[in-house]
CSV table of C-alpha atoms in Angstrom, one decimal:
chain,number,residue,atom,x,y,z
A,1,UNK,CA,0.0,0.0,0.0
A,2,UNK,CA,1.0,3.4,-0.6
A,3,UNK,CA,0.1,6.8,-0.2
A,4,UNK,CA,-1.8,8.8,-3.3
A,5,UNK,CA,-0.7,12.3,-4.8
A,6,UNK,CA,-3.7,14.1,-2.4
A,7,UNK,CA,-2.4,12.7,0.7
A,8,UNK,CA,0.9,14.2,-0.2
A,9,UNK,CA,-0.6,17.4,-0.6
A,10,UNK,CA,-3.2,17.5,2.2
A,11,UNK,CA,0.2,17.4,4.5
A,12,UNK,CA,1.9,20.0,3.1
A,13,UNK,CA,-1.3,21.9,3.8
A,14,UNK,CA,-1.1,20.8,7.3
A,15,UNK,CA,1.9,22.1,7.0
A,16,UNK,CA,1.4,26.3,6.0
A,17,UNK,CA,-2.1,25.6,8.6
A,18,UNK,CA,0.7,24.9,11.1
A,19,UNK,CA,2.5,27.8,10.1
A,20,UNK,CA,-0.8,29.9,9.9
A,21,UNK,CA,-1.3,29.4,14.3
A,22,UNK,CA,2.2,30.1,15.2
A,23,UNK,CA,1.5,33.8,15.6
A,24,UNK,CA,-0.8,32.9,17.9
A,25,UNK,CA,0.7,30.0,19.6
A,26,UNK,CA,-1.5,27.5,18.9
A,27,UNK,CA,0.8,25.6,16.4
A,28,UNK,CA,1.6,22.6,18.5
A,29,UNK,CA,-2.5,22.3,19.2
A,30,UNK,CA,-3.0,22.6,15.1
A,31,UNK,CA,-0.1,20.4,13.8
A,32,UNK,CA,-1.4,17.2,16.3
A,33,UNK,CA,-5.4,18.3,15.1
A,34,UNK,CA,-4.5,18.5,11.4
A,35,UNK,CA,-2.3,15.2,11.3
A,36,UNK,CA,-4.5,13.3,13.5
A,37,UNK,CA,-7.5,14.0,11.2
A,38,UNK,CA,-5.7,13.0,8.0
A,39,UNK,CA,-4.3,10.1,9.5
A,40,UNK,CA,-7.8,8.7,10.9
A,41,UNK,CA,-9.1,9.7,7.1
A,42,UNK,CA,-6.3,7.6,5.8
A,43,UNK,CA,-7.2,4.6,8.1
A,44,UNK,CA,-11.0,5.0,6.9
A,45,UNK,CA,-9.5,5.1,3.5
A,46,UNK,CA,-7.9,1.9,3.9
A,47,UNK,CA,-11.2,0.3,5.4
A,48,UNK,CA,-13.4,1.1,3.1
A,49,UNK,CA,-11.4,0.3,-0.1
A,50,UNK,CA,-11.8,-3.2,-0.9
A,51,UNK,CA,-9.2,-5.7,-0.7
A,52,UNK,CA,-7.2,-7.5,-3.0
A,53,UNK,CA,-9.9,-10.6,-2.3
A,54,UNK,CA,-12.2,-8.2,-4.1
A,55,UNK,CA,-11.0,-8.1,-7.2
A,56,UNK,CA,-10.1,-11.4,-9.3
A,57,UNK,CA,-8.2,-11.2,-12.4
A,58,UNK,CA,-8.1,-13.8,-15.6
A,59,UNK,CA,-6.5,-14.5,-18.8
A,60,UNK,CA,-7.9,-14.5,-22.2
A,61,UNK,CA,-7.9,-18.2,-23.5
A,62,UNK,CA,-5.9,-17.0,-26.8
A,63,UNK,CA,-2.1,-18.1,-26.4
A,64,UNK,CA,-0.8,-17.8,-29.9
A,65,UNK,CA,1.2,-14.4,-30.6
A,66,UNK,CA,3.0,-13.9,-34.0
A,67,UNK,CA,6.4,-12.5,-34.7
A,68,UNK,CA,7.9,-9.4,-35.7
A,69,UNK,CA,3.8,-7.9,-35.3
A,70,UNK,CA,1.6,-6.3,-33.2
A,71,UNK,CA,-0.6,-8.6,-31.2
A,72,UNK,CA,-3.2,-7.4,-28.7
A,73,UNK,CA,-3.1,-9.1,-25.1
A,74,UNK,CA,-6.1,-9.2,-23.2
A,75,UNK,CA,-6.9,-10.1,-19.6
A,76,UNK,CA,-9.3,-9.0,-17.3
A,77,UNK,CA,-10.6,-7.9,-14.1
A,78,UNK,CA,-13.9,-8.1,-12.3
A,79,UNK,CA,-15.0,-6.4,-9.6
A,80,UNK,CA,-17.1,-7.9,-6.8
A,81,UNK,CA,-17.6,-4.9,-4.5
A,82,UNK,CA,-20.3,-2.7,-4.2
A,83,UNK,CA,-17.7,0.4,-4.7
A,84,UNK,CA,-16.6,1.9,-8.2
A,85,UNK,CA,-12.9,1.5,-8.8
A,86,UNK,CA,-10.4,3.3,-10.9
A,87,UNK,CA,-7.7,0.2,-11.6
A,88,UNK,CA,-4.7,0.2,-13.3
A,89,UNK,CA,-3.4,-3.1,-14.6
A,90,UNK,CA,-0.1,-4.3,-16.0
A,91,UNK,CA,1.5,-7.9,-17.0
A,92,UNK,CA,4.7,-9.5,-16.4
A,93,UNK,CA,7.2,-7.6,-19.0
A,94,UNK,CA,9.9,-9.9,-20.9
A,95,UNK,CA,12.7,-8.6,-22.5
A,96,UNK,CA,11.8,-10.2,-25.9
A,97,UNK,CA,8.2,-8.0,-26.2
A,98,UNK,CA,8.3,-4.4,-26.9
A,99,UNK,CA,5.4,-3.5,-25.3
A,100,UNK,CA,3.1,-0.1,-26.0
A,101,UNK,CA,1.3,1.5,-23.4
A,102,UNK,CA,2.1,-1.5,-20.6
A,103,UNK,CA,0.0,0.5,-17.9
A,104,UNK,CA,-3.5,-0.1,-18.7
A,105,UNK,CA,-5.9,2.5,-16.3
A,106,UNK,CA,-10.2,1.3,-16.3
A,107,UNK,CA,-13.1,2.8,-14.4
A,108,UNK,CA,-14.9,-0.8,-13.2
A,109,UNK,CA,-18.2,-0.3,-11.8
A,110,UNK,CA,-19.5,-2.9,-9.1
A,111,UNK,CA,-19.9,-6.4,-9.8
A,112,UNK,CA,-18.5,-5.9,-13.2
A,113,UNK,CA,-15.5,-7.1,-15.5
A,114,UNK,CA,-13.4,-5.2,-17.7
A,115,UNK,CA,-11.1,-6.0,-20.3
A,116,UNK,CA,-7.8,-4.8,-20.6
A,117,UNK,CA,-5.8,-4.6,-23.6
A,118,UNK,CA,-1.9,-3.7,-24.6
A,119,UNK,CA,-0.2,-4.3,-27.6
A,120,UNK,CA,3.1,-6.4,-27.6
A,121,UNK,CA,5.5,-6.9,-30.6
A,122,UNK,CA,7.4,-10.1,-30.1
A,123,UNK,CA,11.0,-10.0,-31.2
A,124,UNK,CA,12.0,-13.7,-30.9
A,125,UNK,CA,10.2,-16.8,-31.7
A,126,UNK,CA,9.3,-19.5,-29.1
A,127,UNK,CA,7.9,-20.2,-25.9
A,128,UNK,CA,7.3,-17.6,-23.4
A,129,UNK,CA,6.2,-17.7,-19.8
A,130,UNK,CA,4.0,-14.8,-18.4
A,131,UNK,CA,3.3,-15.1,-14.7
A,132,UNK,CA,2.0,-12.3,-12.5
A,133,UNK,CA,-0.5,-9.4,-13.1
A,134,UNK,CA,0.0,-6.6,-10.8
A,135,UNK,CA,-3.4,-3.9,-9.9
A,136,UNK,CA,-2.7,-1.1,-8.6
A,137,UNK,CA,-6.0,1.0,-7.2
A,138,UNK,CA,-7.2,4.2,-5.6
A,139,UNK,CA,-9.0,4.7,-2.4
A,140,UNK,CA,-12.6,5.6,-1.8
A,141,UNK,CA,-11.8,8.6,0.2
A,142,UNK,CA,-8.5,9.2,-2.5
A,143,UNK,CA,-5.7,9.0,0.0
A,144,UNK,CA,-4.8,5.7,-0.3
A,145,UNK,CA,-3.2,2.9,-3.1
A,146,UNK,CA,-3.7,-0.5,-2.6
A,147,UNK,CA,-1.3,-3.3,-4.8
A,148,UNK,CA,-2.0,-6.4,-5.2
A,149,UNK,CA,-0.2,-9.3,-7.6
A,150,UNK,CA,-1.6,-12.2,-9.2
A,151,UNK,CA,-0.2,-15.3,-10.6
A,152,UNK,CA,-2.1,-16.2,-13.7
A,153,UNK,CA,0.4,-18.4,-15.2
A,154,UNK,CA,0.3,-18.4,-19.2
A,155,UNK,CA,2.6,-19.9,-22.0
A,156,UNK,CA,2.7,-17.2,-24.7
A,157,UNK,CA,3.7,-19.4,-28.5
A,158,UNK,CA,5.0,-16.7,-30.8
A,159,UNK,CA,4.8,-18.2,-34.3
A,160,UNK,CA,6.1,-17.2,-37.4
A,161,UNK,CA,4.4,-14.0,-39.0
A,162,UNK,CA,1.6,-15.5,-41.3
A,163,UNK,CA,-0.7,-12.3,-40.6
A,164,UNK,CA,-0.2,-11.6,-44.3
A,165,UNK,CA,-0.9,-15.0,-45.9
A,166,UNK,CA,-4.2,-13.5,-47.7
A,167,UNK,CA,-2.5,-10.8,-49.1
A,168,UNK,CA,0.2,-13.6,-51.0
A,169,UNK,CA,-3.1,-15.4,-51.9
A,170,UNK,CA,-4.9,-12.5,-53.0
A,171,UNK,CA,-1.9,-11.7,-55.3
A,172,UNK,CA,-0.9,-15.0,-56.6
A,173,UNK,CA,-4.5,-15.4,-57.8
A,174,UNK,CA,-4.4,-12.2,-59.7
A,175,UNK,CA,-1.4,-13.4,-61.2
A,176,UNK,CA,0.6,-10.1,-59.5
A,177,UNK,CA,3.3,-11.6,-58.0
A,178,UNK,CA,5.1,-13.1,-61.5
A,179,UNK,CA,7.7,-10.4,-63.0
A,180,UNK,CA,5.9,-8.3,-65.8
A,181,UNK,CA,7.6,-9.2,-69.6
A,182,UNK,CA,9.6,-12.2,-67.8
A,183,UNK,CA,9.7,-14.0,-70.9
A,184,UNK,CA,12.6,-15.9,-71.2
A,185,UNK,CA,12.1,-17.9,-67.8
A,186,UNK,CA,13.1,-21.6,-68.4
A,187,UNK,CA,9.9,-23.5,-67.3
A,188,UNK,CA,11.1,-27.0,-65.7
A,189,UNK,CA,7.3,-27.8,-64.3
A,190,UNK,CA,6.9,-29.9,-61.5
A,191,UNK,CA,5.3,-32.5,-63.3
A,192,UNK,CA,3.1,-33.4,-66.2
A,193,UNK,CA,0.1,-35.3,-67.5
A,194,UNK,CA,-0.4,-36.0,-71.1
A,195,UNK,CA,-3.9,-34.7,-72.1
A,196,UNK,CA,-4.5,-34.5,-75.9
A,197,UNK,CA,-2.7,-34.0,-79.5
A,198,UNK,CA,-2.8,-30.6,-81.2
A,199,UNK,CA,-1.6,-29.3,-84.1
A,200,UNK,CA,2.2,-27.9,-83.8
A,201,UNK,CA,1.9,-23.8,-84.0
A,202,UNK,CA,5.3,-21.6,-84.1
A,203,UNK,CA,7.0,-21.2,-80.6
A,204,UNK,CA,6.0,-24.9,-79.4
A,205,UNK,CA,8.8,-26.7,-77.7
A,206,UNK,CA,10.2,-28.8,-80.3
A,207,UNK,CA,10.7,-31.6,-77.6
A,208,UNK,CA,6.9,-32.1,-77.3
A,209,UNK,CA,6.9,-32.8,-81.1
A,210,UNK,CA,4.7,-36.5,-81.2
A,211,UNK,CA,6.9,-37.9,-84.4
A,212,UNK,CA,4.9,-41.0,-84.6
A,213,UNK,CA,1.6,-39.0,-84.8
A,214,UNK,CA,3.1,-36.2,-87.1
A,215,UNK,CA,4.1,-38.9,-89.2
A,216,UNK,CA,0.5,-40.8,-89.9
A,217,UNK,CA,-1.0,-36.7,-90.1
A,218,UNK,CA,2.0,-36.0,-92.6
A,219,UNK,CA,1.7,-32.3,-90.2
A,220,UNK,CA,3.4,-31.6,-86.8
A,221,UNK,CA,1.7,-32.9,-83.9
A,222,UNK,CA,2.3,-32.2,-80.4
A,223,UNK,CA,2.0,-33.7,-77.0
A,224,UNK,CA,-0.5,-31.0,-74.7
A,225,UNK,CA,0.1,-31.6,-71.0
A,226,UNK,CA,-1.5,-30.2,-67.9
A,227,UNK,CA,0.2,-30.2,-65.1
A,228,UNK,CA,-0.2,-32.9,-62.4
A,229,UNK,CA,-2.0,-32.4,-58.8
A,230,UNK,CA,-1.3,-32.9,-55.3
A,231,UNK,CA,2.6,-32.9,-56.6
A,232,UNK,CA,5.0,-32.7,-53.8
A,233,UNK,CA,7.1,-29.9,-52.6
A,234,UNK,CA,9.6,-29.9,-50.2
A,235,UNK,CA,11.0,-26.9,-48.3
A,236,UNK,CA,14.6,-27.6,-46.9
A,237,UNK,CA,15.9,-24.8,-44.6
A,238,UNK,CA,19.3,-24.5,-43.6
A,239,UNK,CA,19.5,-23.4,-39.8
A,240,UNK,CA,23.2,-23.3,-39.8
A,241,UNK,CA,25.8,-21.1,-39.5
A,242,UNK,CA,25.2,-18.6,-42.3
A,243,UNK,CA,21.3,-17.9,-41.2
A,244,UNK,CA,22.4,-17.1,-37.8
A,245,UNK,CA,23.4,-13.2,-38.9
A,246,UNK,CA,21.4,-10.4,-38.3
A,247,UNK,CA,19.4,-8.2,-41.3
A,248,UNK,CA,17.6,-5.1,-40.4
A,249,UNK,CA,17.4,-6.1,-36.5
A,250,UNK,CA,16.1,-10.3,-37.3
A,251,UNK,CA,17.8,-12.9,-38.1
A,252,UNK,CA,18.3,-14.6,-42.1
A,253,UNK,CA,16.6,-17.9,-40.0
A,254,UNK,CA,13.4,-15.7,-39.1
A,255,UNK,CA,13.0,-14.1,-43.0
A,256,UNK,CA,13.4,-18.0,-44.0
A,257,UNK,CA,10.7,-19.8,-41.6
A,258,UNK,CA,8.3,-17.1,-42.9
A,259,UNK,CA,8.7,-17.6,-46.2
A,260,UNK,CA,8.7,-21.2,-46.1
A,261,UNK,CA,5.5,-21.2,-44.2
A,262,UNK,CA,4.2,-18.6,-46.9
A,263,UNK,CA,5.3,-20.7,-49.4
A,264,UNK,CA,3.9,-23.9,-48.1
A,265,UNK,CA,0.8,-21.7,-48.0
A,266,UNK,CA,0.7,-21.1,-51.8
A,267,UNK,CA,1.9,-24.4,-52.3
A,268,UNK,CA,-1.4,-26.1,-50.8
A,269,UNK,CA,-3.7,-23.3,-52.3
A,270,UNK,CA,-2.5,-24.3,-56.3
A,271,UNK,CA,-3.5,-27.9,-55.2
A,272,UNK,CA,0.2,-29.7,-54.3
A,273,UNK,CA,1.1,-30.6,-51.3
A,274,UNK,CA,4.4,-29.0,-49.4
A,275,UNK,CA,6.4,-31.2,-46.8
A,276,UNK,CA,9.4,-29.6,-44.6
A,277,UNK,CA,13.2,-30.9,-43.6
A,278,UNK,CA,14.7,-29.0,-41.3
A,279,UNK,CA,18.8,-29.4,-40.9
A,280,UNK,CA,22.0,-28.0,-40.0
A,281,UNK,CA,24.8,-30.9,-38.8
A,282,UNK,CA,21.7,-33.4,-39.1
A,283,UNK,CA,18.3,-33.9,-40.2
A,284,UNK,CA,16.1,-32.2,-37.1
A,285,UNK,CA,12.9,-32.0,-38.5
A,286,UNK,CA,10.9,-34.0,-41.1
A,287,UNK,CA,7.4,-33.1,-42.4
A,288,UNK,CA,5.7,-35.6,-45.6
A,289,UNK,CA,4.2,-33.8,-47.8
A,290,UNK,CA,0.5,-32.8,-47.2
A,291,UNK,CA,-2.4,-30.3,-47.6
A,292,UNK,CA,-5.4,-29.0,-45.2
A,293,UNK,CA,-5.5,-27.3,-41.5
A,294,UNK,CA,-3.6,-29.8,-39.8
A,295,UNK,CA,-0.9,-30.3,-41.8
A,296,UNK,CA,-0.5,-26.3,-41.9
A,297,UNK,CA,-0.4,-26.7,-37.8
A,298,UNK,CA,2.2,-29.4,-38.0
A,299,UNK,CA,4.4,-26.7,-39.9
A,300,UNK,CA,3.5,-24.2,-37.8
A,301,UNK,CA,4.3,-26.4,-34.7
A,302,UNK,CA,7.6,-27.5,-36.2
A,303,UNK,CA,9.0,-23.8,-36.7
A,304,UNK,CA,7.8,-21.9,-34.5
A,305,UNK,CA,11.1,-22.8,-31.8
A,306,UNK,CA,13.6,-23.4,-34.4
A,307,UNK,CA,16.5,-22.1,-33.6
A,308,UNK,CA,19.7,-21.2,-35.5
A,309,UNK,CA,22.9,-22.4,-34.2
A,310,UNK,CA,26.6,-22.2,-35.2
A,311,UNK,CA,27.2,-25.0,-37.0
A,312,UNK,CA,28.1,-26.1,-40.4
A,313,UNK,CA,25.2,-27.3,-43.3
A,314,UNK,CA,25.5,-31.2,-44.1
A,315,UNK,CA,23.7,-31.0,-47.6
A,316,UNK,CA,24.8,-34.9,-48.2
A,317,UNK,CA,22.9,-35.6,-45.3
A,318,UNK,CA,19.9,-33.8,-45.8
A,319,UNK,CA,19.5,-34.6,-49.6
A,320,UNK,CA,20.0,-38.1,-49.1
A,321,UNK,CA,17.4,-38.5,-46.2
A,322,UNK,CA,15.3,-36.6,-48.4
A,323,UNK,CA,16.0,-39.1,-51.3
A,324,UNK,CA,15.2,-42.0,-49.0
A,325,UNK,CA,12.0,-40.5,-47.4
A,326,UNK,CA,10.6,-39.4,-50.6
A,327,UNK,CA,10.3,-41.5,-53.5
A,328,UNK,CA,8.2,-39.7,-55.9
A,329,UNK,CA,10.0,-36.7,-58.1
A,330,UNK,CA,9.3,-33.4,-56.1
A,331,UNK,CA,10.5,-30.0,-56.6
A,332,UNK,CA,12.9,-29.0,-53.8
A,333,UNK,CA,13.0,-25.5,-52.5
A,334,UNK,CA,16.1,-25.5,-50.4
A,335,UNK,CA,16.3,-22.5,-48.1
A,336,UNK,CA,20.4,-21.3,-47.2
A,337,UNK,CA,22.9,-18.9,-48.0
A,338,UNK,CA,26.7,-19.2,-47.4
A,339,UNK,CA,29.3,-16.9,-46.2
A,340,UNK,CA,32.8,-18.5,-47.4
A,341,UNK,CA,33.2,-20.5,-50.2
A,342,UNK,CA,33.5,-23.8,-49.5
A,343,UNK,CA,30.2,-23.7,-48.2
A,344,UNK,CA,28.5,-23.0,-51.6
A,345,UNK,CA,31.1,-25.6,-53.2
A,346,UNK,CA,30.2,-28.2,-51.0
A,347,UNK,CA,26.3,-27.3,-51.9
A,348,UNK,CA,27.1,-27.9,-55.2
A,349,UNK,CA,29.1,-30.7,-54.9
A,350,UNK,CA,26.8,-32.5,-53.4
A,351,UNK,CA,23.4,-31.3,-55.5
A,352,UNK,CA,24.1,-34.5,-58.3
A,353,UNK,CA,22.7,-36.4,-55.3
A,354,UNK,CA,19.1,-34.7,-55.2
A,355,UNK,CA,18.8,-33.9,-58.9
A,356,UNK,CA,18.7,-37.7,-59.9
A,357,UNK,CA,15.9,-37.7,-58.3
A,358,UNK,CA,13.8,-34.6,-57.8
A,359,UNK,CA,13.9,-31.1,-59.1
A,360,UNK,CA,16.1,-28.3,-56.5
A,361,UNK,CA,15.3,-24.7,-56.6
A,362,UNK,CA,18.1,-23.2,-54.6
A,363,UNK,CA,16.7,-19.4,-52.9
A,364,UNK,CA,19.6,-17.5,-51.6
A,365,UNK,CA,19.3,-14.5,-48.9
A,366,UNK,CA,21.3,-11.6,-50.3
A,367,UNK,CA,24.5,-10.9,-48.3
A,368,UNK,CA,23.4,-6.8,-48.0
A,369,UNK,CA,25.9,-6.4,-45.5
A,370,UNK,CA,28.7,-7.5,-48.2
A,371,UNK,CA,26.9,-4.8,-51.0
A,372,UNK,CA,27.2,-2.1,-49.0
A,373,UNK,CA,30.8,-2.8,-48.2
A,374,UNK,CA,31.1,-3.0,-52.0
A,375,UNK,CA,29.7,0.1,-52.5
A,376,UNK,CA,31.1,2.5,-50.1
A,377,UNK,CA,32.7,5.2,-50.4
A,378,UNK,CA,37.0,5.1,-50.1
A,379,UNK,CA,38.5,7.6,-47.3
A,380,UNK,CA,41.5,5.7,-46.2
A,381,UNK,CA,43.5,2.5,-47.8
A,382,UNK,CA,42.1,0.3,-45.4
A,383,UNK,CA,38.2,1.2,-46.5
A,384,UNK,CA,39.9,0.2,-50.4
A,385,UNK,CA,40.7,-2.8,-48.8
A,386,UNK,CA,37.5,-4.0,-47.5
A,387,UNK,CA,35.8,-2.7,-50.5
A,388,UNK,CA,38.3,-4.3,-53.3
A,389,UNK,CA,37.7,-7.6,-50.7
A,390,UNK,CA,33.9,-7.3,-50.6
A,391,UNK,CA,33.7,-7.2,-54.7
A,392,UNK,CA,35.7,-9.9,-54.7
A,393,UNK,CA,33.5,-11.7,-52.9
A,394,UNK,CA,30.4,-10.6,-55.0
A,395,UNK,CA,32.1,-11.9,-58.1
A,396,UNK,CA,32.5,-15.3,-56.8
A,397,UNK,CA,29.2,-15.0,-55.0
A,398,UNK,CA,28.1,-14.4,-58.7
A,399,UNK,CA,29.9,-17.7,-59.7
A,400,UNK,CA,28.1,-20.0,-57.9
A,401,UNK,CA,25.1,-18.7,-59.4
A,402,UNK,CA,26.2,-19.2,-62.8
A,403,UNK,CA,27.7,-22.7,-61.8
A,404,UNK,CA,24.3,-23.9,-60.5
A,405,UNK,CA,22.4,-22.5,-63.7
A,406,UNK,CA,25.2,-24.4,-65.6
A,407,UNK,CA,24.1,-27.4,-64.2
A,408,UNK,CA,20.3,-26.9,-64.8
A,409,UNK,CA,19.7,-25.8,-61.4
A,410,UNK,CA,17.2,-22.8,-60.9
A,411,UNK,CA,18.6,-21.0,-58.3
A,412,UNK,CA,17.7,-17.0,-56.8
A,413,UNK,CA,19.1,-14.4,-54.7
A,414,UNK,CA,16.7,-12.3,-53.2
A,415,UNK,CA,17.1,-9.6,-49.9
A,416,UNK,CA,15.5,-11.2,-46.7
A,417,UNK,CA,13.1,-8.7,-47.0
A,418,UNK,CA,11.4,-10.0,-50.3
A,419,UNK,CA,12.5,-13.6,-49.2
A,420,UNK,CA,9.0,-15.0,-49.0
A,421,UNK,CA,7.9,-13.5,-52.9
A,422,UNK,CA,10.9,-14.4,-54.5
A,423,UNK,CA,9.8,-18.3,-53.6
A,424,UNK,CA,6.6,-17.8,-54.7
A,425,UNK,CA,7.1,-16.0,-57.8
A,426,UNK,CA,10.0,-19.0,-58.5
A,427,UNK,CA,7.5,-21.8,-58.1
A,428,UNK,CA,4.7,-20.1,-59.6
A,429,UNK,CA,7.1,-19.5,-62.6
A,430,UNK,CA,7.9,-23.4,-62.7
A,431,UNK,CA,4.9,-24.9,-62.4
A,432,UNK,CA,3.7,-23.4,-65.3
């Protein structure tokens, strides 16, 4: 308990009315009369105001927050006394929310709840424990402040950032993800099924050219396919070393989960079905393909902790556990980036493995730390030094690429902020 703002004041009154009866030396007689009054009307203040056992406070049922967004928390407080109370209200704080406005102030009128709402922005994925809510109130009489703290224990799940899944369905169905004029993009297609003969017309691929039925129709004839259903699509993400660094304030790891959970999104809405591998050193997490709600949960579930850690990639392990789990051709979006070469040379050297078998689509995360380097301006030798160093580095960056498209291989580089729509727009381009 503690003493309000009026109380403070109503002594320093005491004080000049002390003051005020010196002249005539009654001061003593007035300083015991005035404190002795407010003290007995701070003793009925704290009588009258209901206690702690008045109030009871509760949690909203909703647990699930989402990442790098604004989520609203609720909880709330009824009142059983007959007295209306001007509360104020705030949770348990953890480092990992930014929270706005954390002291929440409501009028409740007797026998009454009220909500009360902050917003939180989570910065870290995971599981978080909330405990205690602490009220503070005023006394009846406004001299008095009465705390109280209770343990409403909650486990907080801050998932991935899906809050603007609609939007990437909204846009994929009106076709305005897909580069305008892109048209010299090499279509592999996930898969197709033969559908009917039609006559050859000028910009056909010659490889779809049915000789045997050209020949009995003495015309060119080609094959017309439409592409297969429920094909699957696998997501492998790379929580190693290289997603562990920080872009605009979150991690390469973060920008990743999101857009594989976007992706898996899209993936299920054009009628495929999208299963996850998670690795680093080892295979941690393995997901078969599927579609609907719960298989959308299961991703969610999976991600939602990952956690990057320092070590290196083992792509021979992950492609050939993916080889083993999953028989049927797939396309393979495989989720990494690389920060010294003989990381992207041991991608590579291993990629013969999963392109016997399936289809990889590698999506880099643009190394924007390394352009700006590149790009800076020159002041001293050593700021030549680091920028001669960081071109160097972009050229062979620039390599790879070119290796991997060598070899068949689509591959992107896209900044973390765009992550999630260069995916899309790469498997909506190929499964046309």
């Amino acid at each position: 308990m503690s003493v309000t703002k009026n109380f403070v004041l109503f002594t320093a009154f005491g004080g000049l009315f002390t003051l005020a009866a010196l002249p005539i030396g009654l001061h003593g007689l007035a300083f015991l009369f005035w404190n002795g009054l407010l003290l007995g009307l701070l003793v009925l203040d704290i009588i009258l105001t209901p206690s702690s056992k008045s109030l009871d406070v509760r949690r909203a049922d909703d647990d699930t927050l989402y990442f790098k967004a604004e989520n609203d928390v609720m909880f709330f407080v009824q009142n059983h006394s007959q007295h209306t109370l001007f509360i104020q209200g705030r949770d348990e704080l953890n480092r990992h929310f930014i929270v706005f406005k954390g002291i929440i102030s409501h009028r409740i009128y007797p026998k009454t709840e009220q909500a009360f709402k902050y917003t939180t922005h989570p910065t870290k994925r995971g599981s978080f424990y909330f405990g205690k809510i602490t009220l503070r109130w005023h006394g009846i009489l406004g001299l008095c402040v009465k705390h109280a703290s209770y343990f409403r224990p909650i486990e907080f799940k801050v998932y991935p950032n899906i809050k603007d899944l609609s939007k990437f369905r909204l846009m994929v169905q009106k076709n305005r993800l897909l580069p305008i004029g892109d048209k010299n993009i090499r279509h592999y297609g996930l898969g197709a099924e033969f559908e009917s003969l039609r006559t050859y017309v000028e910009g056909d691929d010659y490889r779809k050219i049915n000789w045997q039925a050209s020949a009995r129709e003495n015309r060119l004839i080609v094959n017309q396919y439409q592409i297969e259903r429920n094909q699957p699509v696998y997501i492998l993400l790379d929580i190693g070393r290289p997603m562990s660094y920080s872009v605009n304030g979150f991690k390469k790891l973060d920008y990743a989960i999101n857009a594989a959970l976007i992706l898996s999104d899209i993936v299920n809405q054009q009628g495929d079905k999208a299963g996850l591998l998670v690795y680093d050193s080892e295979v941690r997490t393995h997901i078969a393909p599927g579609q609907g709600a719960g298989h959308r949960n299961q991703m969610m579930e999976a991600l939602y902790h990952v956690a990057d850690n320092r070590g290196t990639a083992d792509y021979e392990g992950a492609f050939r556990t993916l080889c083993e789990k999953q028989k049927r051709r797939s396309l393979v979006f495989i989720f990494t980036d690389f920060e010294i070469l003989e990381e992207a040379q041991d991608l590579i050297a291993h990629m013969a493995i999963l392109k016997r078998r399936h289809l990889p689509v590698v999506v880099f995360m643009r190394n924007e730390g390394l352009d700006a380097l590149a790009e800076q301006p020159v002041y001293k030798e050593y700021d030549r030094v680091l920028r001669d160093t960081a071109k160097e580095f972009q050229s062979e960056r620039k390599d790879i690429f070119l290796t991997l498209t060598g070899m068949g291989i689509p591959n992107v580089e896209s900044t973390a902020e765009n992550f999630a729509t260069a995916a899309v727009n790469r498997y909506m381009q190929l499964r046309k």
